Amino acid sequence: MKSLRKQRIIIFLLLSLILAACGGSDTAEEETVETTAAPAESLDSPSVTTAQAIKTGVGVTEEACPASYNVGGTDVPTGANPDQGCIYLGLLNDYTGPYAAAAGALELAQRAFWLWANTTGGIGGYSVAIIDGKDTGYSPAKHLEGYNAIRDEVAALAMSLGTVQTLFIMDEMDKDNMVAAPMSWYSGWGYKSFDRGLVAEFGSAYCVDGMNALDWGLENLPKEINTVGIIAYAGEYGDDYAAGVRKAAIANGVTVAWSYVPPVAEFDVAAALGLMLTQPVDAVFSGAPLSAGPQIIGGYYQQTGALPFIFNAAPAYNDAFIAEGFPVRDLYLSGAVYNMAWVGPFETDTPGHAAMRATWGNFSDSASSYVVAGWSSQYHIKGVLEAAAKGGDLTRAGIRRAASNVTVESDGMMTPRELGLDGPDPESTITAPDASVGSGSATVKANYAGPTASAYDWSQGPCS
Amino acid sequence: MTLFLQSTIEGLSLGAVYSLVAIGLVIIYKATDVLSFAHPAIAVVGAGLISYLAVERGVSFWIAFPVALLLIGFLGLILERTFLRPMVGKPVFSVAILTIGIDILLRVPLNNWIGINPKFMGDPFSTYGNFGSFTINEITIKYLELGALVTAVISITFLSIFFKRSRYGLAMLATSFDQEASLAQGINVGRIFGMVWFIGAILGALSGFFFTGGFNTLTQASFVTALRALPAVVIGGLDSFAGAVVGSLIIGLTQGYIAYYQIPLESFLGIEFGSGFSLLAPYLIMFVVLIIRPDGLFGKEEVERV
């Protein structure tokens, strides 16, 4: 009898251990307390300077990160310190959908960033590693599938690619307190009320770019802009960009002569060109698909022998357009075309860009804007993790709290910013095609905040 | 008047490009009774091959162009021999579904190769005249699209003669009517199918060049242009070359006129059609045609004995 009771106690203890090990992943996080050395007294907020111990939860281990991850057949080092614990980040990437070609550069640049961050100290006594990426195919359903596969392994997401896709998993992220770096520049990410303090936005939002493009054009171009046309996709980034242009047009008394904003599958170059030819405007603001841009510019020039000013949203321009032998290379280099950039191009002179170039040189010679996007996307997540570590709470709830109350900086790559501060950052970078640099873009004006974006009442909510 | 003529030229140019896609679809349909959904993929693979040879390998465009066409012809042969030959005598529906599989099989590696950067063909058309165009009485005509129109006319003439006069052409027609009867008459149906896919693939590559040449560029979305020829063959009739061309011109002209006249038309009618109307309109025409003539404008009515 005695031995039976003993047996029951053992079974009970074993079951308790198993249940504790499996853990409920929805809300209750397994938390451990690790005592660390007192942080240096150079922190912004006195409330976090006194933390002596770091609470940790899902996705944070005391074991060291793996030394490398295999990406596309190549071992990419994490740069992790073997004497430090590890913070694991998830990756929801598009390996098979429309952005598959950019997936490699985005991921490698993100891994390169953490290689650099780990070798320069890591985060609060921890190194950071991005686990193997999950393919979303740019489909919301697959995005959720990928998220479900990694939700119990990571402390935050290094990348959630796509606006619609990220919105689709927002409820689950909310349940898990999962903070993510978005790979999208929707103006809604600038609002805590909209992204529930879960999205660590970076770079300039499309709506702001639309406003600043027109404002800058009015201030700086040699020819007056009285009428504009808008070409974009409906429901994609183009909608947000077009909304910004329209708001700036109203603010400046400029006439929007026409807008061609069809759904993706119904985009017709002939129709866009027909509008440009039958109702000529002083400037065209384009969020056109990559294949359409050269056709529109070339087709218009064929018939008129001239071009209006053209302001492309960041995804509507590609350095291939100015490659040697490209049929409309000269038109792109004619001085009539300007491009908005998410973040300053690869060659920009800031400490952050310099660190990126130095580290990236070990990976590839590409200077694509996707490399810059991948690298810069991690700065704000790094800032959030640092704040959480300083606050002594690296559980997901702690990381979320930190994301809602932190000013992040990026070694000059982007303007320091308090995340989710009721509106997007009002600054943009304006570039022009330039064949003499690897990125194919030279900065014309950095950190430009035009009168429309500066005076706009951002409390109204996202632009589109 | 200038606007009307310009929109007509634009429409005819678009129609010419569509007609090359449509002819390729019709030739396969005529001989095999199957609407090949792999045709858009073959078209863009052809364009990709031209770009690879002329731009990445530095081969002269005038050599790369015919070599790529020939290689795509052989690709058509291989596809037929590997995937379609075992389907001889099987339900048409199954074969059509198989062509969707071939479409995916071809486009996935192509898209991986294209990546995010648009590819160009290395052709000289955009260097002729004013960025690839010349002007007659204020009407701009593009060399590339003029080339497409001429190529379409030559292709149709050649194929019409081939089908009416040549032994193999007649055998293709016979095969399309009844594969078993043709076999019984001593026609090598397998060889005929191979030939059809060889010619069809070359026509596909030809069309692929014309909608990605000049500054049109090849991207992962280029195959959508080829898909726009589908309503053209339905309007014209799936088994008629003349129908394919007329259907394509109807589609092209509709797109051209709407591109130039949609806003005046909307002001006149007081109705807004929306931004995507130029691509929707061909389908509206297709519905009207199918209601009046279910086999298309030039299609032969099928009579089946029950």
PDB file of N, CA, C and O in Angstrom, chain A residues 374-395:
ATOM      1  N   GLY A 374      16.254  44.583 -45.793  1.00  0.00           N
ATOM      2  CA  GLY A 374      16.452  43.465 -44.870  1.00  0.00           C
ATOM      3  C   GLY A 374      17.269  43.884 -43.658  1.00  0.00           C
ATOM      4  O   GLY A 374      16.899  43.618 -42.516  1.00  0.00           O
ATOM      5  N   TRP A 375      18.375  44.561 -43.908  1.00  0.00           N
ATOM      6  CA  TRP A 375      19.252  44.972 -42.804  1.00  0.00           C
ATOM      7  C   TRP A 375      18.544  45.978 -41.895  1.00  0.00           C
ATOM      8  O   TRP A 375      18.480  45.797 -40.667  1.00  0.00           O
ATOM      9  N   SER A 376      17.995  47.029 -42.497  1.00  0.00           N
ATOM     10  CA  SER A 376      17.430  48.113 -41.675  1.00  0.00           C
ATOM     11  C   SER A 376      16.192  47.648 -40.908  1.00  0.00           C
ATOM     12  O   SER A 376      15.876  48.203 -39.855  1.00  0.00           O
ATOM     13  N   SER A 377      15.496  46.626 -41.428  1.00  0.00           N
ATOM     14  CA  SER A 377      14.283  46.148 -40.752  1.00  0.00           C
ATOM     15  C   SER A 377      14.584  45.617 -39.360  1.00  0.00           C
ATOM     16  O   SER A 377      13.706  45.573 -38.498  1.00  0.00           O
ATOM     17  N   GLN A 378      15.840  45.228 -39.122  1.00  0.00           N
ATOM     18  CA  GLN A 378      16.185  44.595 -37.848  1.00  0.00           C
ATOM     19  C   GLN A 378      16.572  45.593 -36.753  1.00  0.00           C
ATOM     20  O   GLN A 378      16.601  45.259 -35.574  1.00  0.00           O
ATOM     21  N   TYR A 379      16.885  46.813 -37.172  1.00  0.00           N
ATOM     22  CA  TYR A 379      17.329  47.805 -36.180  1.00  0.00           C
ATOM     23  C   TYR A 379      16.265  48.043 -35.111  1.00  0.00           C
ATOM     24  O   TYR A 379      16.570  48.131 -33.921  1.00  0.00           O
ATOM     25  N   HIS A 380      15.014  48.182 -35.540  1.00  0.00           N
ATOM     26  CA  HIS A 380      13.978  48.529 -34.563  1.00  0.00           C
ATOM     27  C   HIS A 380      13.624  47.335 -33.672  1.00  0.00           C
ATOM     28  O   HIS A 380      13.314  47.501 -32.496  1.00  0.00           O
ATOM     29  N   ILE A 381      13.702  46.128 -34.240  1.00  0.00           N
ATOM     30  CA  ILE A 381      13.501  44.929 -33.416  1.00  0.00           C
ATOM     31  C   ILE A 381      14.638  44.840 -32.383  1.00  0.00           C
ATOM     32  O   ILE A 381      14.421  44.515 -31.222  1.00  0.00           O
ATOM     33  N   LYS A 382      15.825  45.185 -32.846  1.00  0.00           N
ATOM     34  CA  LYS A 382      16.972  45.189 -31.921  1.00  0.00           C
ATOM     35  C   LYS A 382      16.718  46.187 -30.796  1.00  0.00           C
ATOM     36  O   LYS A 382      16.942  45.887 -29.618  1.00  0.00           O
ATOM     37  N   GLY A 383      16.232  47.372 -31.150  1.00  0.00           N
ATOM     38  CA  GLY A 383      15.943  48.398 -30.147  1.00  0.00           C
ATOM     39  C   GLY A 383      14.901  47.915 -29.145  1.00  0.00           C
ATOM     40  O   GLY A 383      15.035  48.143 -27.934  1.00  0.00           O
ATOM     41  N   VAL A 384      13.905  47.209 -29.648  1.00  0.00           N
ATOM     42  CA  VAL A 384      12.841  46.695 -28.783  1.00  0.00           C
ATOM     43  C   VAL A 384      13.404  45.635 -27.842  1.00  0.00           C
ATOM     44  O   VAL A 384      13.137  45.653 -26.634  1.00  0.00           O
ATOM     45  N   LEU A 385      14.201  44.724 -28.371  1.00  0.00           N
ATOM     46  CA  LEU A 385      14.790  43.658 -27.540  1.00  0.00           C
ATOM     47  C   LEU A 385      15.728  44.252 -26.485  1.00  0.00           C
ATOM     48  O   LEU A 385      15.745  43.812 -25.333  1.00  0.00           O
ATOM     49  N   GLU A 386      16.486  45.268 -26.890  1.00  0.00           N
ATOM     50  CA  GLU A 386      17.392  45.917 -25.929  1.00  0.00           C
ATOM     51  C   GLU A 386      16.590  46.555 -24.799  1.00  0.00           C
ATOM     52  O   GLU A 386      16.951  46.425 -23.622  1.00  0.00           O
ATOM     53  N   ALA A 387      15.502  47.210 -25.156  1.00  0.00           N
ATOM     54  CA  ALA A 387      14.674  47.859 -24.135  1.00  0.00           C
ATOM     55  C   ALA A 387      14.072  46.808 -23.203  1.00  0.00           C
ATOM     56  O   ALA A 387      14.017  47.004 -21.987  1.00  0.00           O
ATOM     57  N   ALA A 388      13.636  45.687 -23.794  1.00  0.00           N
ATOM     58  CA  ALA A 388      13.050  44.623 -22.975  1.00  0.00           C
ATOM     59  C   ALA A 388      14.102  44.047 -22.027  1.00  0.00           C
ATOM     60  O   ALA A 388      13.825  43.804 -20.849  1.00  0.00           O
ATOM     61  N   ALA A 389      15.316  43.860 -22.538  1.00  0.00           N
ATOM     62  CA  ALA A 389      16.397  43.324 -21.701  1.00  0.00           C
ATOM     63  C   ALA A 389      16.750  44.310 -20.588  1.00  0.00           C
ATOM     64  O   ALA A 389      16.964  43.921 -19.431  1.00  0.00           O
ATOM     65  N   LYS A 390      16.779  45.570 -20.953  1.00  0.00           N
ATOM     66  CA  LYS A 390      17.086  46.594 -19.944  1.00  0.00           C
ATOM     67  C   LYS A 390      16.003  46.632 -18.875  1.00  0.00           C
ATOM     68  O   LYS A 390      16.269  46.909 -17.709  1.00  0.00           O
ATOM     69  N   GLY A 391      14.779  46.372 -19.281  1.00  0.00           N
ATOM     70  CA  GLY A 391      13.671  46.332 -18.335  1.00  0.00           C
ATOM     71  C   GLY A 391      13.614  45.031 -17.564  1.00  0.00           C
ATOM     72  O   GLY A 391      12.726  44.826 -16.736  1.00  0.00           O
ATOM     73  N   GLY A 392      14.531  44.114 -17.862  1.00  0.00           N
ATOM     74  CA  GLY A 392      14.603  42.851 -17.140  1.00  0.00           C
ATOM     75  C   GLY A 392      13.517  41.866 -17.518  1.00  0.00           C
ATOM     76  O   GLY A 392      13.243  40.923 -16.766  1.00  0.00           O
ATOM     77  N   ASP A 393      12.901  42.034 -18.670  1.00  0.00           N
ATOM     78  CA  ASP A 393      11.796  41.145 -19.031  1.00  0.00           C
ATOM     79  C   ASP A 393      11.872  40.762 -20.512  1.00  0.00           C
ATOM     80  O   ASP A 393      11.423  41.507 -21.379  1.00  0.00           O
ATOM     81  N   LEU A 394      12.457  39.608 -20.756  1.00  0.00           N
ATOM     82  CA  LEU A 394      12.561  39.126 -22.149  1.00  0.00           C
ATOM     83  C   LEU A 394      11.486  38.083 -22.452  1.00  0.00           C
ATOM     84  O   LEU A 394      11.638  37.274 -23.361  1.00  0.00           O
ATOM     85  N   THR A 395      10.416  38.089 -21.659  1.00  0.00           N
ATOM     86  CA  THR A 395       9.275  37.252 -22.052  1.00  0.00           C
ATOM     87  C   THR A 395       8.587  37.974 -23.203  1.00  0.00           C
ATOM     88  O   THR A 395       8.844  39.158 -23.455  1.00  0.00           O
TER      89      THR A 395
END
